Amino acid sequence: MELTVYLAGQIHDDWRDTLEQKAKQNNLPLSFVGPQTNHDKSDSVGEDVLGEQPNNIVKDDTASSINNFRTQILMEQADIVIALFGENYKQWNTAMDASLAIAKNKPVMIIRPTSLVHPLKELSNKANVTVENVDQAIKVLQYVFL
Amino acid sequence: MELTVYLAGQIHDDWRDTLEQKAKQNNLPLSFVGPQTNHDKSDSVGEDVLGEQPNNIVKDDTASSINNFRTQILMEQADIVIALFGENYKQWNTAMDASLAIAKNKPVMIIRPTSLVHPLKELSNKANVTVENVDQAIKVLQYVFL
Amino acid sequence: MELTVYLAGQIHDDWRDTLEQKAKQNNLPLSFVGPQTNHDKSDSVGEDVLGEQPNNIVKDDTASSINNFRTQILMEQADIVIALFGENYKQWNTAMDASLAIAKNKPVMIIRPTSLVHPLKELSNKANVTVENVDQAIKVLQYVFL
Amino acid sequence: MELTVYLAGQIHDDWRDTLEQKAKQNNLPLSFVGPQTNHDKSDSVGEDVLGEQPNNIVKDDTASSINNFRTQILMEQADIVIALFGENYKQWNTAMDASLAIAKNKPVMIIRPTSLVHPLKELSNKANVTVENVDQAIKVLQYVFL
Amino acid sequence: MELTVYLAGQIHDDWRDTLEQKAKQNNLPLSFVGPQTNHDKSDSVGEDVLGEQPNNIVKDDTASSINNFRTQILMEQADIVIALFGENYKQWNTAMDASLAIAKNKPVMIIRPTSLVHPLKELSNKANVTVENVDQAIKVLQYVFL
Amino acid sequence: MELTVYLAGQIHDDWRDTLEQKAKQNNLPLSFVGPQTNHDKSDSVGEDVLGEQPNNIVKDDTASSINNFRTQILMEQADIVIALFGENYKQWNTAMDASLAIAKNKPVMIIRPTSLVHPLKELSNKANVTVENVDQAIKVLQYVFL
Amino acid sequence: MELTVYLAGQIHDDWRDTLEQKAKQNNLPLSFVGPQTNHDKSDSVGEDVLGEQPNNIVKDDTASSINNFRTQILMEQADIVIALFGENYKQWNTAMDASLAIAKNKPVMIIRPTSLVHPLKELSNKANVTVENVDQAIKVLQYVFL
Amino acid sequence: MELTVYLAGQIHDDWRDTLEQKAKQNNLPLSFVGPQTNHDKSDSVGEDVLGEQPNNIVKDDTASSINNFRTQILMEQADIVIALFGENYKQWNTAMDASLAIAKNKPVMIIRPTSLVHPLKELSNKANVTVENVDQAIKVLQYVFL
């Protein structure tokens, strides 16, 4: 049984690589998908495909339409969704990905520092599990296969 | 035909009153529900019901369980969801409410200042309509009954 | 038992008034909803709410977002969907409304002239009933209450 | 991860072959399904199976019942739906296929020339992405695998 | 709490009147809907609406399309479905109505004589309750309100 | 807004009356439904309707089929489900009612003494809220209307 | 693309073998599942598993519970459902299987002689395709792969 | 066709091993999943992942959140759910697993001694099949592949 994990969350550091490597070191039969992690591409993809747009609102809307198309395809493949929240950035995409997964009855684990307990409390309560860091998330994933 | 509107969003100012009054002035056949707007109650309701909790994480989790119970009941009654985002606060509850409504196929309108176009672009793209302020939202609601 | 009927179709003549009057003459306990029938408003509503848009594509997209918001609210109220097709206009909105209603398991009746049998054959086959004119549609609605 | 794409749209030219070849040239791990592209067979299949029918309406209805049976099977296999609209033909089948896919929460991309922006605006707004030609569609599909 | 009951079953005798009267005598807060019980109308409605059809197969198909339209509307209103089977007639409509109700998670009670235990055993096992006659069905309905 | 509450749980004492009276004293706009609380009737209803059964297993199965028919009708009416667990009885019906409500996305509150924390921990975690007694449950219901 | 076909219908002759062989002769990439075709086993399986039952009604109910368990597993695997009706037997199982498949949005083809047009008209109208014999059904299956 | 079976039930003896071995001896093409069967791990996993918790209620809640995450992933993989009830333990997890599976329309078989007929009667009536021991369950599984 190989399971697919969607990794929702910010795309400004390499937390996905860290998590994927630790999963590999532990021989967990997991493959990973997630949002576009090339930040520039994620912002420019609307204009990359459709050409110059008349203003930034439209540029952003065309980019988001393609990002949502991509994300919807990949999340549909996922058996598990992990959503990481950090102290920077608005991360409303992360909240959206986690919430849509909850609504689709996909098992959801949130990773967040304890400094974010309060603002995330309702979303944490809706998700299955909340942990504080990637190492704890790996322990939970290991437990799935015990 | 009287419709029920769920007003998702921060609970630190009186934007809901403003919107509800303008709806009334326009004779729109709407009633309104939403999250607990008494911020202190929203934070303390876990301990108000269950007594003192061992630490803040547990206090927050018990409060959120009751807030989510309340919200789930009320959103189920809603024909329309309006989610207001502003420049302060994390507002992950707002993103969660909007996303769960989208997943349930409830019509969703987002209100956000143009300064938030970029971080909200994927959620805006999933919602039905995005406007910039309460007056524009009222115009959209009026249009439903034209 | 009063039922609500959503009347999908073009908005360039008064077929809805005709159908509604005949329903009234027959004392059918029906109320009616449908898309925005003021064609100018339907096209301009995006700019009416959000102000001037940078080009016609964006103008159309903002208008359609508000039209879809309105339509989704009203179709959700409907127990029955009637979709009228005529020989003019693209009428892809009508096809969309009928198809979404079919997918939601709402009972759908199509009205179309026999000249359109061939291009509408797959959609007719998915709908519950296909008739040729408003008078026949009224006969079907009468039959529901016999 | 190999994905299946349903190609909705007219069957009077070889746009599917073009798109499939470009996908192959770009090594995209995609397989393709779609409606019956042999136009004569698509029209005659009712009589091919059931024998001569009493008139054209019935001939068309029997053909459409088999086309819809085929289409429903194949679209169920699809992870992605692409719907191409052109300036000729009614294309209500295409609108139906796209709308049913949207209702099933399948990711949908529309290809249409800018001349069709206005009549397709509500359907475009419901779909995930709208592009103008096959080359742009290929760019979007490439982006899914980046 | 007033509940609506859909009465599926043959339309050749007055079992519905009997059941409805007994419900009334027991002051059960129930209203009743069901298929068209005028057998001639049920068979001729296709031609009544659309005019003469080319043969009996087409006549039957047009009638059934209108009967199914009517039935789908009315069953959607029902909180409870009762399906009566007797020793005469094919009664595949009754089996279809009961099965569709089961699939929609509507509570289903079957009434059948013991002579039909064997051929109905799988459908009985899927339904909630099976009784042998109208009097027993009334007892079950009474029990709902105890 | 009047809401309906389904009260799942054992039927051996008058906890429902207590809860309903306290709701009334607090002017909560709630009406209540629940399983058959007449224990003898609940056990004998199969034979009451169908006559003597060949053994206790069959007697129980016929009774349960009618109880489930009744319960399914009434739970469908409920906006809220409250499930009370106590220290006596198997209470698998209570667990079933609560679980089916959770699966249907109905808001669920569990009432249980702290002595049952451990055996109920997975079900508590799936439900929205868990409290320890009827008074706390009333406080949560009050909060819904604040 | 290999598809699975569920063959609903009577189990008193070898129509399934005939159909499967013709599919094989035509190299159709299909595998087949269906109800238990050993009639004696289908009737006795309740007692085969649970021992002697107190009467025929209970014997039939235990058998049907196991038959329904088996059928539900296998139909869930099916991409296509074919339901054959003949002139003998009640065939309410067949009507149930076809109706449940329709409700689950599985593509359904009915095979029935023209003598059964009238009593099957509503179910035929709900199904995707109706043909008259196995050879025509094979032609439709071939068309899926053209 | 290889099917996956989720084995719900207590984790205090080796009934799963027994059942799996008998399935293997009978060459049934089945693989098995289920809840965490290491009882200590199941109780301590919350603290194993998140560190010491402030009291037993919180300890249990964190453990259950991870157990439910694991269970939801694995049950989603299952084509069949078997739930064993015995005379010891509360087994509300077992009732929850069986009920959630029923609500998801997964085929469910219950194994229970006849001493539990009465308290399990409503859940048995909702499940597909109820048998008395593992050997009978194996016979039912064999019958699926006959």
PDB file of N, CA, C and O in Angstrom, chain D residues 44-93:
ATOM      1  N   SER D  44     -25.312   7.768 -36.635  1.00  0.00           N
ATOM      2  CA  SER D  44     -26.057   6.590 -37.071  1.00  0.00           C
ATOM      3  C   SER D  44     -26.080   5.466 -36.047  1.00  0.00           C
ATOM      4  O   SER D  44     -26.743   4.444 -36.264  1.00  0.00           O
ATOM      5  N   VAL D  45     -25.383   5.630 -34.936  1.00  0.00           N
ATOM      6  CA  VAL D  45     -25.174   4.478 -34.051  1.00  0.00           C
ATOM      7  C   VAL D  45     -26.498   3.916 -33.516  1.00  0.00           C
ATOM      8  O   VAL D  45     -26.616   2.705 -33.297  1.00  0.00           O
ATOM      9  N   GLY D  46     -27.487   4.761 -33.326  1.00  0.00           N
ATOM     10  CA  GLY D  46     -28.783   4.260 -32.868  1.00  0.00           C
ATOM     11  C   GLY D  46     -29.353   3.255 -33.847  1.00  0.00           C
ATOM     12  O   GLY D  46     -29.743   2.140 -33.470  1.00  0.00           O
ATOM     13  N   GLU D  47     -29.370   3.624 -35.126  1.00  0.00           N
ATOM     14  CA  GLU D  47     -29.891   2.695 -36.139  1.00  0.00           C
ATOM     15  C   GLU D  47     -28.926   1.545 -36.400  1.00  0.00           C
ATOM     16  O   GLU D  47     -29.356   0.432 -36.712  1.00  0.00           O
ATOM     17  N   ASP D  48     -27.615   1.791 -36.279  1.00  0.00           N
ATOM     18  CA  ASP D  48     -26.652   0.694 -36.433  1.00  0.00           C
ATOM     19  C   ASP D  48     -26.937  -0.418 -35.426  1.00  0.00           C
ATOM     20  O   ASP D  48     -26.784  -1.599 -35.726  1.00  0.00           O
ATOM     21  N   VAL D  49     -27.337  -0.045 -34.235  1.00  0.00           N
ATOM     22  CA  VAL D  49     -27.574  -1.052 -33.199  1.00  0.00           C
ATOM     23  C   VAL D  49     -29.011  -1.563 -33.235  1.00  0.00           C
ATOM     24  O   VAL D  49     -29.253  -2.775 -33.190  1.00  0.00           O
ATOM     25  N   LEU D  50     -29.963  -0.649 -33.332  1.00  0.00           N
ATOM     26  CA  LEU D  50     -31.369  -1.032 -33.120  1.00  0.00           C
ATOM     27  C   LEU D  50     -32.171  -1.186 -34.414  1.00  0.00           C
ATOM     28  O   LEU D  50     -33.351  -1.525 -34.371  1.00  0.00           O
ATOM     29  N   GLY D  51     -31.544  -0.920 -35.565  1.00  0.00           N
ATOM     30  CA  GLY D  51     -32.277  -0.992 -36.827  1.00  0.00           C
ATOM     31  C   GLY D  51     -32.982   0.319 -37.114  1.00  0.00           C
ATOM     32  O   GLY D  51     -32.934   1.259 -36.313  1.00  0.00           O
ATOM     33  N   GLU D  52     -33.660   0.341 -38.261  1.00  0.00           N
ATOM     34  CA  GLU D  52     -34.267   1.585 -38.730  1.00  0.00           C
ATOM     35  C   GLU D  52     -35.278   2.115 -37.712  1.00  0.00           C
ATOM     36  O   GLU D  52     -36.065   1.350 -37.153  1.00  0.00           O
ATOM     37  N   GLN D  53     -35.256   3.403 -37.503  1.00  0.00           N
ATOM     38  CA  GLN D  53     -36.171   4.038 -36.554  1.00  0.00           C
ATOM     39  C   GLN D  53     -37.260   4.783 -37.336  1.00  0.00           C
ATOM     40  O   GLN D  53     -37.070   5.147 -38.491  1.00  0.00           O
ATOM     41  N   PRO D  54     -38.382   5.037 -36.703  1.00  0.00           N
ATOM     42  CA  PRO D  54     -39.542   5.563 -37.451  1.00  0.00           C
ATOM     43  C   PRO D  54     -39.379   6.994 -37.961  1.00  0.00           C
ATOM     44  O   PRO D  54     -40.070   7.371 -38.908  1.00  0.00           O
ATOM     45  N   ASN D  55     -38.529   7.785 -37.347  1.00  0.00           N
ATOM     46  CA  ASN D  55     -38.313   9.144 -37.880  1.00  0.00           C
ATOM     47  C   ASN D  55     -36.994   9.679 -37.336  1.00  0.00           C
ATOM     48  O   ASN D  55     -36.327   9.020 -36.531  1.00  0.00           O
ATOM     49  N   ASN D  56     -36.645  10.889 -37.760  1.00  0.00           N
ATOM     50  CA  ASN D  56     -35.336  11.417 -37.378  1.00  0.00           C
ATOM     51  C   ASN D  56     -35.230  11.759 -35.897  1.00  0.00           C
ATOM     52  O   ASN D  56     -34.142  11.680 -35.315  1.00  0.00           O
ATOM     53  N   ILE D  57     -36.355  12.158 -35.310  1.00  0.00           N
ATOM     54  CA  ILE D  57     -36.301  12.466 -33.875  1.00  0.00           C
ATOM     55  C   ILE D  57     -35.935  11.212 -33.090  1.00  0.00           C
ATOM     56  O   ILE D  57     -35.070  11.237 -32.214  1.00  0.00           O
ATOM     57  N   VAL D  58     -36.566  10.118 -33.411  1.00  0.00           N
ATOM     58  CA  VAL D  58     -36.285   8.874 -32.701  1.00  0.00           C
ATOM     59  C   VAL D  58     -34.898   8.357 -33.049  1.00  0.00           C
ATOM     60  O   VAL D  58     -34.166   7.864 -32.183  1.00  0.00           O
ATOM     61  N   LYS D  59     -34.521   8.493 -34.324  1.00  0.00           N
ATOM     62  CA  LYS D  59     -33.160   8.100 -34.723  1.00  0.00           C
ATOM     63  C   LYS D  59     -32.123   8.856 -33.890  1.00  0.00           C
ATOM     64  O   LYS D  59     -31.153   8.275 -33.392  1.00  0.00           O
ATOM     65  N   ASP D  60     -32.343  10.149 -33.758  1.00  0.00           N
ATOM     66  CA  ASP D  60     -31.400  10.967 -32.985  1.00  0.00           C
ATOM     67  C   ASP D  60     -31.412  10.597 -31.501  1.00  0.00           C
ATOM     68  O   ASP D  60     -30.372  10.595 -30.844  1.00  0.00           O
ATOM     69  N   ASP D  61     -32.611  10.288 -30.991  1.00  0.00           N
ATOM     70  CA  ASP D  61     -32.673   9.962 -29.569  1.00  0.00           C
ATOM     71  C   ASP D  61     -31.962   8.639 -29.275  1.00  0.00           C
ATOM     72  O   ASP D  61     -31.258   8.519 -28.256  1.00  0.00           O
ATOM     73  N   THR D  62     -32.121   7.665 -30.147  1.00  0.00           N
ATOM     74  CA  THR D  62     -31.419   6.393 -29.900  1.00  0.00           C
ATOM     75  C   THR D  62     -29.909   6.583 -30.040  1.00  0.00           C
ATOM     76  O   THR D  62     -29.140   6.020 -29.251  1.00  0.00           O
ATOM     77  N   ALA D  63     -29.496   7.379 -31.026  1.00  0.00           N
ATOM     78  CA  ALA D  63     -28.055   7.636 -31.157  1.00  0.00           C
ATOM     79  C   ALA D  63     -27.525   8.344 -29.915  1.00  0.00           C
ATOM     80  O   ALA D  63     -26.473   7.984 -29.366  1.00  0.00           O
ATOM     81  N   SER D  64     -28.253   9.336 -29.455  1.00  0.00           N
ATOM     82  CA  SER D  64     -27.745  10.098 -28.301  1.00  0.00           C
ATOM     83  C   SER D  64     -27.699   9.235 -27.052  1.00  0.00           C
ATOM     84  O   SER D  64     -26.823   9.416 -26.197  1.00  0.00           O
ATOM     85  N   SER D  65     -28.625   8.286 -26.917  1.00  0.00           N
ATOM     86  CA  SER D  65     -28.597   7.443 -25.716  1.00  0.00           C
ATOM     87  C   SER D  65     -27.314   6.621 -25.677  1.00  0.00           C
ATOM     88  O   SER D  65     -26.731   6.420 -24.606  1.00  0.00           O
ATOM     89  N   ILE D  66     -26.864   6.174 -26.840  1.00  0.00           N
ATOM     90  CA  ILE D  66     -25.627   5.379 -26.877  1.00  0.00           C
ATOM     91  C   ILE D  66     -24.404   6.283 -26.751  1.00  0.00           C
ATOM     92  O   ILE D  66     -23.427   5.937 -26.082  1.00  0.00           O
ATOM     93  N   ASN D  67     -24.455   7.452 -27.372  1.00  0.00           N
ATOM     94  CA  ASN D  67     -23.344   8.399 -27.187  1.00  0.00           C
ATOM     95  C   ASN D  67     -23.197   8.807 -25.724  1.00  0.00           C
ATOM     96  O   ASN D  67     -22.085   8.890 -25.200  1.00  0.00           O
ATOM     97  N   ASN D  68     -24.308   9.062 -25.054  1.00  0.00           N
ATOM     98  CA  ASN D  68     -24.227   9.452 -23.635  1.00  0.00           C
ATOM     99  C   ASN D  68     -23.730   8.301 -22.759  1.00  0.00           C
ATOM    100  O   ASN D  68     -23.001   8.531 -21.786  1.00  0.00           O
ATOM    101  N   PHE D  69     -24.123   7.082 -23.093  1.00  0.00           N
ATOM    102  CA  PHE D  69     -23.622   5.905 -22.369  1.00  0.00           C
ATOM    103  C   PHE D  69     -22.088   5.850 -22.484  1.00  0.00           C
ATOM    104  O   PHE D  69     -21.376   5.720 -21.486  1.00  0.00           O
ATOM    105  N   ARG D  70     -21.606   6.001 -23.717  1.00  0.00           N
ATOM    106  CA  ARG D  70     -20.158   5.967 -23.986  1.00  0.00           C
ATOM    107  C   ARG D  70     -19.432   7.103 -23.254  1.00  0.00           C
ATOM    108  O   ARG D  70     -18.407   6.894 -22.594  1.00  0.00           O
ATOM    109  N   THR D  71     -19.985   8.286 -23.369  1.00  0.00           N
ATOM    110  CA  THR D  71     -19.344   9.463 -22.784  1.00  0.00           C
ATOM    111  C   THR D  71     -19.290   9.392 -21.264  1.00  0.00           C
ATOM    112  O   THR D  71     -18.293   9.744 -20.639  1.00  0.00           O
ATOM    113  N   GLN D  72     -20.367   8.904 -20.684  1.00  0.00           N
ATOM    114  CA  GLN D  72     -20.415   8.831 -19.217  1.00  0.00           C
ATOM    115  C   GLN D  72     -19.349   7.859 -18.692  1.00  0.00           C
ATOM    116  O   GLN D  72     -18.701   8.120 -17.676  1.00  0.00           O
ATOM    117  N   ILE D  73     -19.169   6.746 -19.393  1.00  0.00           N
ATOM    118  CA  ILE D  73     -18.128   5.783 -19.015  1.00  0.00           C
ATOM    119  C   ILE D  73     -16.749   6.434 -19.080  1.00  0.00           C
ATOM    120  O   ILE D  73     -15.945   6.332 -18.153  1.00  0.00           O
ATOM    121  N   LEU D  74     -16.500   7.128 -20.180  1.00  0.00           N
ATOM    122  CA  LEU D  74     -15.141   7.635 -20.405  1.00  0.00           C
ATOM    123  C   LEU D  74     -14.847   8.862 -19.545  1.00  0.00           C
ATOM    124  O   LEU D  74     -13.735   9.016 -19.045  1.00  0.00           O
ATOM    125  N   MET D  75     -15.817   9.731 -19.387  1.00  0.00           N
ATOM    126  CA  MET D  75     -15.542  10.906 -18.553  1.00  0.00           C
ATOM    127  C   MET D  75     -15.295  10.505 -17.110  1.00  0.00           C
ATOM    128  O   MET D  75     -14.500  11.140 -16.413  1.00  0.00           O
ATOM    129  N   GLU D  76     -15.942   9.440 -16.668  1.00  0.00           N
ATOM    130  CA  GLU D  76     -15.718   8.945 -15.308  1.00  0.00           C
ATOM    131  C   GLU D  76     -14.241   8.582 -15.091  1.00  0.00           C
ATOM    132  O   GLU D  76     -13.726   8.684 -13.981  1.00  0.00           O
ATOM    133  N   GLN D  77     -13.550   8.154 -16.170  1.00  0.00           N
ATOM    134  CA  GLN D  77     -12.133   7.803 -16.067  1.00  0.00           C
ATOM    135  C   GLN D  77     -11.218   9.023 -16.011  1.00  0.00           C
ATOM    136  O   GLN D  77     -10.023   8.889 -15.727  1.00  0.00           O
ATOM    137  N   ALA D  78     -11.757  10.211 -16.342  1.00  0.00           N
ATOM    138  CA  ALA D  78     -10.888  11.367 -16.566  1.00  0.00           C
ATOM    139  C   ALA D  78     -10.535  12.099 -15.273  1.00  0.00           C
ATOM    140  O   ALA D  78     -11.384  12.328 -14.417  1.00  0.00           O
ATOM    141  N   ASP D  79      -9.251  12.505 -15.183  1.00  0.00           N
ATOM    142  CA  ASP D  79      -8.783  13.349 -14.085  1.00  0.00           C
ATOM    143  C   ASP D  79      -8.893  14.827 -14.444  1.00  0.00           C
ATOM    144  O   ASP D  79      -8.866  15.686 -13.573  1.00  0.00           O
ATOM    145  N   ILE D  80      -8.953  15.111 -15.737  1.00  0.00           N
ATOM    146  CA  ILE D  80      -8.954  16.484 -16.253  1.00  0.00           C
ATOM    147  C   ILE D  80      -9.923  16.522 -17.426  1.00  0.00           C
ATOM    148  O   ILE D  80      -9.983  15.574 -18.202  1.00  0.00           O
ATOM    149  N   VAL D  81     -10.670  17.617 -17.574  1.00  0.00           N
ATOM    150  CA  VAL D  81     -11.520  17.795 -18.752  1.00  0.00           C
ATOM    151  C   VAL D  81     -11.113  19.079 -19.468  1.00  0.00           C
ATOM    152  O   VAL D  81     -10.997  20.137 -18.834  1.00  0.00           O
ATOM    153  N   ILE D  82     -10.849  18.950 -20.762  1.00  0.00           N
ATOM    154  CA  ILE D  82     -10.577  20.120 -21.603  1.00  0.00           C
ATOM    155  C   ILE D  82     -11.728  20.239 -22.587  1.00  0.00           C
ATOM    156  O   ILE D  82     -12.094  19.266 -23.235  1.00  0.00           O
ATOM    157  N   ALA D  83     -12.317  21.452 -22.662  1.00  0.00           N
ATOM    158  CA  ALA D  83     -13.453  21.673 -23.573  1.00  0.00           C
ATOM    159  C   ALA D  83     -13.092  22.776 -24.562  1.00  0.00           C
ATOM    160  O   ALA D  83     -12.835  23.908 -24.152  1.00  0.00           O
ATOM    161  N   LEU D  84     -13.057  22.408 -25.841  1.00  0.00           N
ATOM    162  CA  LEU D  84     -12.725  23.397 -26.877  1.00  0.00           C
ATOM    163  C   LEU D  84     -13.988  23.898 -27.555  1.00  0.00           C
ATOM    164  O   LEU D  84     -14.826  23.097 -28.006  1.00  0.00           O
ATOM    165  N   PHE D  85     -14.131  25.228 -27.615  1.00  0.00           N
ATOM    166  CA  PHE D  85     -15.232  25.855 -28.343  1.00  0.00           C
ATOM    167  C   PHE D  85     -14.664  26.609 -29.550  1.00  0.00           C
ATOM    168  O   PHE D  85     -13.643  27.295 -29.441  1.00  0.00           O
ATOM    169  N   GLY D  86     -15.365  26.496 -30.676  1.00  0.00           N
ATOM    170  CA  GLY D  86     -14.960  27.234 -31.857  1.00  0.00           C
ATOM    171  C   GLY D  86     -16.120  28.076 -32.363  1.00  0.00           C
ATOM    172  O   GLY D  86     -17.187  28.127 -31.751  1.00  0.00           O
ATOM    173  N   GLU D  87     -15.930  28.715 -33.511  1.00  0.00           N
ATOM    174  CA  GLU D  87     -16.948  29.659 -33.967  1.00  0.00           C
ATOM    175  C   GLU D  87     -18.100  28.990 -34.709  1.00  0.00           C
ATOM    176  O   GLU D  87     -19.117  29.625 -34.982  1.00  0.00           O
ATOM    177  N   ASN D  88     -17.927  27.733 -35.053  1.00  0.00           N
ATOM    178  CA  ASN D  88     -18.995  27.046 -35.778  1.00  0.00           C
ATOM    179  C   ASN D  88     -19.695  26.011 -34.895  1.00  0.00           C
ATOM    180  O   ASN D  88     -19.152  25.562 -33.908  1.00  0.00           O
ATOM    181  N   TYR D  89     -20.897  25.649 -35.316  1.00  0.00           N
ATOM    182  CA  TYR D  89     -21.688  24.609 -34.649  1.00  0.00           C
ATOM    183  C   TYR D  89     -22.278  25.115 -33.315  1.00  0.00           C
ATOM    184  O   TYR D  89     -21.782  26.065 -32.734  1.00  0.00           O
ATOM    185  N   LYS D  90     -23.328  24.443 -32.925  1.00  0.00           N
ATOM    186  CA  LYS D  90     -24.015  24.812 -31.685  1.00  0.00           C
ATOM    187  C   LYS D  90     -23.169  24.457 -30.456  1.00  0.00           C
ATOM    188  O   LYS D  90     -23.173  25.171 -29.465  1.00  0.00           O
ATOM    189  N   GLN D  91     -22.546  23.296 -30.499  1.00  0.00           N
ATOM    190  CA  GLN D  91     -21.623  22.892 -29.426  1.00  0.00           C
ATOM    191  C   GLN D  91     -22.285  22.808 -28.056  1.00  0.00           C
ATOM    192  O   GLN D  91     -21.657  23.093 -27.042  1.00  0.00           O
ATOM    193  N   TRP D  92     -23.567  22.418 -28.058  1.00  0.00           N
ATOM    194  CA  TRP D  92     -24.230  22.262 -26.761  1.00  0.00           C
ATOM    195  C   TRP D  92     -23.744  21.012 -26.041  1.00  0.00           C
ATOM    196  O   TRP D  92     -23.790  20.949 -24.818  1.00  0.00           O
ATOM    197  N   ASN D  93     -23.299  20.020 -26.804  1.00  0.00           N
ATOM    198  CA  ASN D  93     -22.656  18.855 -26.175  1.00  0.00           C
ATOM    199  C   ASN D  93     -21.417  19.266 -25.405  1.00  0.00           C
ATOM    200  O   ASN D  93     -21.154  18.745 -24.318  1.00  0.00           O
TER     201      ASN D  93
END
